[in-house]
PDB file of C-alpha atoms and ligand atoms in Angstrom:
ATOM      1  CA  UNK E 281      29.445  81.166  36.595  1.00  0.00           C
ATOM      2  CA  UNK E 282      33.192  80.617  36.364  1.00  0.00           C
ATOM      3  CA  UNK E 283      34.555  79.862  32.918  1.00  0.00           C
ATOM      4  CA  UNK E 284      38.197  79.086  32.202  1.00  0.00           C
ATOM      5  CA  UNK E 285      39.501  79.216  28.646  1.00  0.00           C
ATOM      6  CA  UNK E 286      42.559  77.047  28.197  1.00  0.00           C
ATOM      7  CA  UNK E 287      43.932  73.534  27.953  1.00  0.00           C
ATOM      8  CA  UNK E 288      44.804  71.005  30.625  1.00  0.00           C
ATOM      9  CA  UNK E 289      48.370  70.505  29.430  1.00  0.00           C
ATOM     10  CA  UNK E 290      49.423  74.128  29.944  1.00  0.00           C
ATOM     11  CA  UNK E 291      51.280  74.884  33.180  1.00  0.00           C
ATOM     12  CA  UNK E 292      49.703  78.342  33.356  1.00  0.00           C
ATOM     13  CA  UNK E 293      46.221  76.912  32.962  1.00  0.00           C
ATOM     14  CA  UNK E 294      47.083  74.205  35.506  1.00  0.00           C
ATOM     15  CA  UNK E 295      47.703  76.894  38.135  1.00  0.00           C
ATOM     16  CA  UNK E 296      44.186  78.243  37.655  1.00  0.00           C
ATOM     17  CA  UNK E 297      42.455  74.839  37.628  1.00  0.00           C
ATOM     18  CA  UNK E 298      44.442  73.786  40.701  1.00  0.00           C
ATOM     19  CA  UNK E 299      43.347  76.960  42.506  1.00  0.00           C
ATOM     20  CA  UNK E 300      39.703  76.424  41.577  1.00  0.00           C
ATOM     21  CA  UNK E 301      39.815  72.870  42.920  1.00  0.00           C
ATOM     22  CA  UNK E 302      41.591  73.924  46.119  1.00  0.00           C
ATOM     23  CA  UNK E 303      38.766  76.387  46.692  1.00  0.00           C
ATOM     24  CA  UNK E 304      36.095  73.812  45.841  1.00  0.00           C
ATOM     25  CA  UNK E 305      34.668  75.990  43.061  1.00  0.00           C
ATOM     26  CA  UNK E 306      32.680  74.640  40.126  1.00  0.00           C
ATOM     27  CA  UNK E 307      33.757  75.866  36.707  1.00  0.00           C
ATOM     28  CA  UNK E 308      33.494  75.177  33.028  1.00  0.00           C
ATOM     29  CA  UNK E 309      36.680  74.629  31.002  1.00  0.00           C
ATOM     30  CA  UNK E 310      36.337  75.843  27.415  1.00  0.00           C
ATOM     31  CA  UNK E 311      39.146  74.330  25.367  1.00  0.00           C
ATOM     32  CA  UNK E 312      41.381  76.980  23.860  1.00  0.00           C
ATOM     33  CA  UNK E 313      45.022  77.189  22.865  1.00  0.00           C
ATOM     34  CA  UNK E 314      47.499  74.620  21.561  1.00  0.00           C
ATOM     35  CA  UNK E 315      45.820  72.074  19.273  1.00  0.00           C
ATOM     36  CA  UNK E 316      42.404  73.394  20.269  1.00  0.00           C
ATOM     37  CA  UNK E 317      43.162  76.784  18.684  1.00  0.00           C
ATOM     38  CA  UNK E 318      40.585  79.525  18.994  1.00  0.00           C
ATOM     39  CA  UNK E 319      42.921  82.089  20.529  1.00  0.00           C
ATOM     40  CA  UNK E 320      42.968  84.245  17.383  1.00  0.00           C
ATOM     41  CA  UNK E 321      39.201  84.347  17.302  1.00  0.00           C
ATOM     42  CA  UNK E 322      38.081  88.010  17.574  1.00  0.00           C
ATOM     43  CA  UNK E 323      35.695  87.149  20.417  1.00  0.00           C
ATOM     44  CA  UNK E 324      38.547  85.553  22.358  1.00  0.00           C
ATOM     45  CA  UNK E 325      40.925  88.410  21.531  1.00  0.00           C
ATOM     46  CA  UNK E 326      38.365  90.860  22.870  1.00  0.00           C
ATOM     47  CA  UNK E 327      38.681  89.084  26.224  1.00  0.00           C
ATOM     48  CA  UNK E 328      42.417  88.456  26.051  1.00  0.00           C
ATOM     49  CA  UNK E 329      44.293  90.767  23.656  1.00  0.00           C
ATOM     50  CA  UNK E 330      47.418  88.597  23.922  1.00  0.00           C
ATOM     51  CA  UNK E 331      45.745  85.480  22.525  1.00  0.00           C
ATOM     52  CA  UNK E 332      47.240  83.319  25.274  1.00  0.00           C
ATOM     53  CA  UNK E 333      45.743  80.941  27.827  1.00  0.00           C
ATOM     54  CA  UNK E 334      44.416  80.957  30.499  1.00  0.00           C
ATOM     55  CA  UNK E 335      41.607  83.493  30.573  1.00  0.00           C
ATOM     56  CA  UNK E 336      39.013  83.515  33.343  1.00  0.00           C
ATOM     57  CA  UNK E 337      35.501  84.907  33.007  1.00  0.00           C
ATOM     58  CA  UNK E 338      33.691  85.184  36.336  1.00  0.00           C
ATOM     59  CA  UNK E 339      30.246  86.475  35.419  1.00  0.00           C
ATOM     60  CA  UNK E 340      31.738  89.235  33.298  1.00  0.00           C
ATOM     61  CA  UNK E 341      34.888  89.834  35.334  1.00  0.00           C
ATOM     62  CA  UNK E 342      37.558  88.863  32.816  1.00  0.00           C
ATOM     63  CA  UNK E 343      41.098  88.216  34.030  1.00  0.00           C
ATOM     64  CA  UNK E 344      44.159  86.975  32.143  1.00  0.00           C
ATOM     65  CA  UNK E 345      47.768  86.342  33.279  1.00  0.00           C
ATOM     66  CA  UNK E 346      47.706  83.170  35.335  1.00  0.00           C
ATOM     67  CA  UNK E 347      49.136  84.681  38.516  1.00  0.00           C
ATOM     68  CA  UNK E 348      46.614  87.515  38.350  1.00  0.00           C
ATOM     69  CA  UNK E 349      43.853  84.927  37.931  1.00  0.00           C
ATOM     70  CA  UNK E 350      45.127  82.974  40.947  1.00  0.00           C
ATOM     71  CA  UNK E 351      45.222  86.178  43.016  1.00  0.00           C
ATOM     72  CA  UNK E 352      41.718  87.152  41.890  1.00  0.00           C
ATOM     73  CA  UNK E 353      40.235  83.746  42.753  1.00  0.00           C
ATOM     74  CA  UNK E 354      42.003  83.618  46.107  1.00  0.00           C
ATOM     75  CA  UNK E 355      40.951  87.161  47.045  1.00  0.00           C
ATOM     76  CA  UNK E 356      37.362  86.679  45.892  1.00  0.00           C
ATOM     77  CA  UNK E 357      36.755  83.147  47.135  1.00  0.00           C
ATOM     78  CA  UNK E 358      39.660  82.181  49.404  1.00  0.00           C
ATOM     79  CA  UNK E 359      40.120  84.996  51.911  1.00  0.00           C
ATOM     80  CA  UNK E 360      41.747  83.577  55.008  1.00  0.00           C
ATOM     81  CA  UNK E 361      42.483  80.343  53.125  1.00  0.00           C
ATOM     82  CA  UNK E 362      44.728  80.684  50.098  1.00  0.00           C
ATOM     83  CA  UNK E 363      44.712  84.469  50.520  1.00  0.00           C
ATOM     84  CA  UNK E 364      46.285  85.623  53.796  1.00  0.00           C
ATOM     85  CA  UNK E 365      44.248  88.671  54.795  1.00  0.00           C
ATOM     86  CA  UNK E 366      46.964  90.722  56.508  1.00  0.00           C
ATOM     87  CA  UNK E 367      48.944  92.520  53.763  1.00  0.00           C
ATOM     88  CA  UNK E 368      52.288  91.783  55.399  1.00  0.00           C
ATOM     89  CA  UNK E 369      51.492  88.108  55.697  1.00  0.00           C
ATOM     90  CA  UNK E 370      50.093  88.004  52.178  1.00  0.00           C
ATOM     91  CA  UNK E 371      53.282  89.582  50.805  1.00  0.00           C
ATOM     92  CA  UNK E 372      55.274  86.630  52.181  1.00  0.00           C
ATOM     93  CA  UNK E 373      53.339  84.421  49.767  1.00  0.00           C
ATOM     94  CA  UNK E 374      52.876  86.899  46.932  1.00  0.00           C
ATOM     95  CA  UNK E 375      56.588  87.629  46.448  1.00  0.00           C
ATOM     96  CA  UNK E 376      57.257  83.997  45.573  1.00  0.00           C
ATOM     97  CA  UNK E 377      54.580  84.068  42.869  1.00  0.00           C
ATOM     98  CA  UNK E 378      56.394  86.715  40.854  1.00  0.00           C
ATOM     99  CA  UNK E 379      59.788  85.183  41.579  1.00  0.00           C
ATOM    100  CA  UNK E 380      58.571  81.773  40.383  1.00  0.00           C
ATOM    101  CA  UNK E 381      57.344  83.166  37.081  1.00  0.00           C
ATOM    102  CA  UNK E 382      60.084  85.691  36.399  1.00  0.00           C
ATOM    103  CA  UNK E 383      63.186  83.980  37.788  1.00  0.00           C
ATOM    104  CA  UNK E 384      62.552  80.266  38.211  1.00  0.00           C
ATOM    105  CA  UNK E 385      60.473  79.272  35.181  1.00  0.00           C
ATOM    106  CA  UNK E 386      62.938  80.871  32.715  1.00  0.00           C
ATOM    107  CA  UNK E 387      65.934  78.902  34.051  1.00  0.00           C
ATOM    108  CA  UNK E 388      64.037  75.621  33.963  1.00  0.00           C
ATOM    109  CA  UNK E 389      62.659  76.049  30.421  1.00  0.00           C
ATOM    110  CA  UNK E 390      65.935  75.503  28.500  1.00  0.00           C
ATOM    111  CA  UNK E 391      66.667  72.317  30.449  1.00  0.00           C
ATOM    112  CA  UNK E 392      63.423  70.757  29.268  1.00  0.00           C
ATOM    113  CA  UNK E 393      64.299  71.276  25.602  1.00  0.00           C
ATOM    114  CA  UNK E 394      66.402  68.850  23.548  1.00  0.00           C
ATOM    115  CA  UNK E 395      69.582  69.877  21.832  1.00  0.00           C
ATOM    116  CA  UNK E 396      71.655  71.588  24.510  1.00  0.00           C
ATOM    117  CA  UNK E 397      75.096  70.029  24.893  1.00  0.00           C
ATOM    118  CA  UNK E 398      78.545  70.610  26.358  1.00  0.00           C
ATOM    119  CA  UNK E 399      79.394  73.923  27.986  1.00  0.00           C
ATOM    120  CA  UNK E 400      76.090  75.455  27.000  1.00  0.00           C
ATOM    121  CA  UNK E 401      74.159  72.721  28.799  1.00  0.00           C
ATOM    122  CA  UNK E 402      76.432  72.948  31.850  1.00  0.00           C
ATOM    123  CA  UNK E 403      76.018  76.735  32.068  1.00  0.00           C
ATOM    124  CA  UNK E 404      72.233  76.444  31.840  1.00  0.00           C
ATOM    125  CA  UNK E 405      72.095  73.669  34.432  1.00  0.00           C
ATOM    126  CA  UNK E 406      74.348  75.601  36.826  1.00  0.00           C
ATOM    127  CA  UNK E 407      72.217  78.692  36.458  1.00  0.00           C
ATOM    128  CA  UNK E 408      69.074  76.670  37.232  1.00  0.00           C
ATOM    129  CA  UNK E 409      70.700  74.916  40.200  1.00  0.00           C
ATOM    130  CA  UNK E 410      71.606  78.307  41.709  1.00  0.00           C
ATOM    131  CA  UNK E 411      67.974  79.439  41.654  1.00  0.00           C
ATOM    132  CA  UNK E 412      66.558  76.135  42.883  1.00  0.00           C
ATOM    133  CA  UNK E 413      69.081  76.181  45.745  1.00  0.00           C
ATOM    134  CA  UNK E 414      67.554  79.496  46.863  1.00  0.00           C
ATOM    135  CA  UNK E 415      64.133  77.880  46.946  1.00  0.00           C
ATOM    136  CA  UNK E 416      65.465  74.789  48.710  1.00  0.00           C
ATOM    137  CA  UNK E 417      66.980  77.000  51.401  1.00  0.00           C
ATOM    138  CA  UNK E 418      63.757  79.014  51.801  1.00  0.00           C
ATOM    139  CA  UNK E 419      61.906  75.767  52.511  1.00  0.00           C
ATOM    140  CA  UNK E 420      64.335  74.694  55.235  1.00  0.00           C
ATOM    141  CA  UNK E 421      62.141  75.685  58.181  1.00  0.00           C
ATOM    142  CA  UNK E 422      58.659  75.649  56.716  1.00  0.00           C
ATOM    143  CA  UNK E 423      56.290  73.176  55.106  1.00  0.00           C
ATOM    144  CA  UNK E 424      54.950  75.721  52.603  1.00  0.00           C
ATOM    145  CA  UNK E 425      56.554  78.729  51.016  1.00  0.00           C
ATOM    146  CA  UNK E 426      54.817  81.327  53.209  1.00  0.00           C
ATOM    147  CA  UNK E 427      55.047  79.281  56.395  1.00  0.00           C
ATOM    148  CA  UNK E 428      52.749  76.748  58.012  1.00  0.00           C
ATOM    149  CA  UNK E 429      49.862  76.992  55.565  1.00  0.00           C
ATOM    150  CA  UNK E 430      49.371  76.319  51.879  1.00  0.00           C
ATOM    151  CA  UNK E 431      48.714  79.634  50.081  1.00  0.00           C
ATOM    152  CA  UNK E 432      48.742  81.475  46.751  1.00  0.00           C
ATOM    153  CA  UNK E 433      52.534  81.477  46.993  1.00  0.00           C
ATOM    154  CA  UNK E 434      52.664  77.724  46.438  1.00  0.00           C
ATOM    155  CA  UNK E 435      50.581  77.675  43.273  1.00  0.00           C
ATOM    156  CA  UNK E 436      53.025  79.070  40.683  1.00  0.00           C
ATOM    157  CA  UNK E 437      55.862  77.124  42.319  1.00  0.00           C
ATOM    158  CA  UNK E 438      54.026  73.803  42.091  1.00  0.00           C
ATOM    159  CA  UNK E 439      54.309  73.031  38.359  1.00  0.00           C
ATOM    160  CA  UNK E 440      57.892  74.300  38.232  1.00  0.00           C
ATOM    161  CA  UNK E 441      59.004  72.225  41.211  1.00  0.00           C
ATOM    162  CA  UNK E 442      57.227  69.170  39.811  1.00  0.00           C
ATOM    163  CA  UNK E 443      59.043  69.490  36.493  1.00  0.00           C
ATOM    164  CA  UNK E 444      62.368  70.121  38.226  1.00  0.00           C
ATOM    165  CA  UNK E 445      62.054  67.044  40.428  1.00  0.00           C
ATOM    166  CA  UNK E 446      61.287  64.929  37.345  1.00  0.00           C
ATOM    167  CA  UNK E 447      64.152  66.408  35.336  1.00  0.00           C
ATOM    168  CA  UNK E 448      66.560  63.598  34.419  1.00  0.00           C
ATOM    169  CA  UNK E 449      70.258  63.780  35.242  1.00  0.00           C
ATOM    170  CA  UNK E 450      72.256  64.527  38.360  1.00  0.00           C
ATOM    171  CA  UNK E 451      71.093  67.445  40.467  1.00  0.00           C
ATOM    172  CA  UNK E 452      72.503  68.908  43.653  1.00  0.00           C
ATOM    173  CA  UNK E 453      70.968  67.626  46.854  1.00  0.00           C
ATOM    174  CA  UNK E 454      67.711  69.489  47.474  1.00  0.00           C
ATOM    175  CA  UNK E 455      66.074  67.616  50.353  1.00  0.00           C
ATOM    176  CA  UNK E 456      63.737  70.473  51.325  1.00  0.00           C
ATOM    177  CA  UNK E 457      62.500  70.852  47.777  1.00  0.00           C
ATOM    178  CA  UNK E 458      61.873  67.128  47.503  1.00  0.00           C
ATOM    179  CA  UNK E 459      59.980  67.114  50.806  1.00  0.00           C
ATOM    180  CA  UNK E 460      57.950  70.113  49.564  1.00  0.00           C
ATOM    181  CA  UNK E 461      57.138  68.218  46.361  1.00  0.00           C
ATOM    182  CA  UNK E 462      56.028  65.171  48.360  1.00  0.00           C
ATOM    183  CA  UNK E 463      53.710  67.438  50.368  1.00  0.00           C
ATOM    184  CA  UNK E 464      52.208  68.907  47.206  1.00  0.00           C
ATOM    185  CA  UNK E 465      51.693  65.363  45.941  1.00  0.00           C
ATOM    186  CA  UNK E 466      49.419  64.782  48.969  1.00  0.00           C
ATOM    187  CA  UNK E 467      46.952  67.276  47.512  1.00  0.00           C
ATOM    188  CA  UNK E 468      44.384  65.695  45.156  1.00  0.00           C
ATOM    189  CA  UNK E 469      43.996  68.934  43.187  1.00  0.00           C
ATOM    190  CA  UNK E 470      47.751  69.052  42.564  1.00  0.00           C
ATOM    191  CA  UNK E 471      47.776  65.441  41.367  1.00  0.00           C
ATOM    192  CA  UNK E 472      44.850  66.080  39.071  1.00  0.00           C
ATOM    193  CA  UNK E 473      45.917  69.356  37.485  1.00  0.00           C
ATOM    194  CA  UNK E 474      49.704  69.259  37.704  1.00  0.00           C
ATOM    195  CA  UNK E 475      51.154  65.768  38.166  1.00  0.00           C
ATOM    196  CA  UNK E 476      48.656  63.966  35.911  1.00  0.00           C
ATOM    197  CA  UNK E 477      48.130  66.772  33.413  1.00  0.00           C
ATOM    198  CA  UNK E 478      51.566  68.167  32.619  1.00  0.00           C
ATOM    199  CA  UNK E 479      54.449  66.492  30.825  1.00  0.00           C
TER     200      UNK E 479
HETATM  201  N1  GSH P 229      52.342  85.006  31.430  1.00  0.00           N
HETATM  202  C1  GSH P 229      51.188  84.340  30.866  1.00  0.00           C
HETATM  203  C2  GSH P 229      51.689  83.331  29.856  1.00  0.00           C
HETATM  204  C3  GSH P 229      50.532  82.734  29.081  1.00  0.00           C
HETATM  205  C4  GSH P 229      51.056  81.761  28.049  1.00  0.00           C
HETATM  206  O1  GSH P 229      52.067  82.003  27.374  1.00  0.00           O
HETATM  207  N2  GSH P 229      50.345  80.635  27.902  1.00  0.00           N
HETATM  208  C5  GSH P 229      50.736  79.644  26.956  1.00  0.00           C
HETATM  209  C6  GSH P 229      50.399  78.260  27.492  1.00  0.00           C
HETATM  210  S1  GSH P 229      51.358  77.867  28.938  1.00  0.00           S
HETATM  211  C7  GSH P 229      49.965  79.860  25.653  1.00  0.00           C
HETATM  212  O2  GSH P 229      48.958  80.541  25.631  1.00  0.00           O
HETATM  213  N3  GSH P 229      50.465  79.265  24.580  1.00  0.00           N
HETATM  214  C8  GSH P 229      49.796  79.337  23.305  1.00  0.00           C
HETATM  215  C9  GSH P 229      48.666  78.353  23.203  1.00  0.00           C
HETATM  216  O3  GSH P 229      48.421  77.552  24.108  1.00  0.00           O
HETATM  217  O4  GSH P 229      48.004  78.396  22.142  1.00  0.00           O
HETATM  218  C10 GSH P 229      50.374  83.673  31.997  1.00  0.00           C
HETATM  219  O5  GSH P 229      50.967  83.345  33.036  1.00  0.00           O
HETATM  220  O6  GSH P 229      49.155  83.517  31.845  1.00  0.00           O
END
């Protein structure tokens, strides 16, 4: 039995729910975090000492950190699908997962908050545009981030790219990124857990 603890409107939870749907796995979502609370509960903290969401419990295998959960699900249930089996091939996808979370998400976050103005706003936007240009270039010759096939590498990028594309204001031309986003929008699980669920 697969149980996810989290809330639909969290981008990190969205990655896990999207993965589960891509793999056609049944699961139960137990509402935790945000307005649902429950993350300080000692039983929850025993599973996830950080008190964050998501947490996955797969028949006693407990995993937290959304990218680790995505990797676990793909390795356990998606070998040869979301999880390229050859280590070298898998690394082509895997490297973008960490980059998305450590480099891309942090430059997008300030742009989604109110209150930045003037030079501060310009500096933050320029810094984000530099990173998104790297991604746009990487997508020049490939439909998905690791090549021809959708993989774990696309999952952490998905919510970030979606939010970037919807970001108001002028942005540099990023035709590859926009094409990539249109491709993700063809996937029902992406629509359900990212486009329809996240603001
Ligand atoms: N690096 C962690 C971050 C987890 C995290 O910060 N989750 C947020 C939601 S996106 C959270 O738990 N916020 C507090 C809450 O929802 O109560 C991951 O990827 O799982």
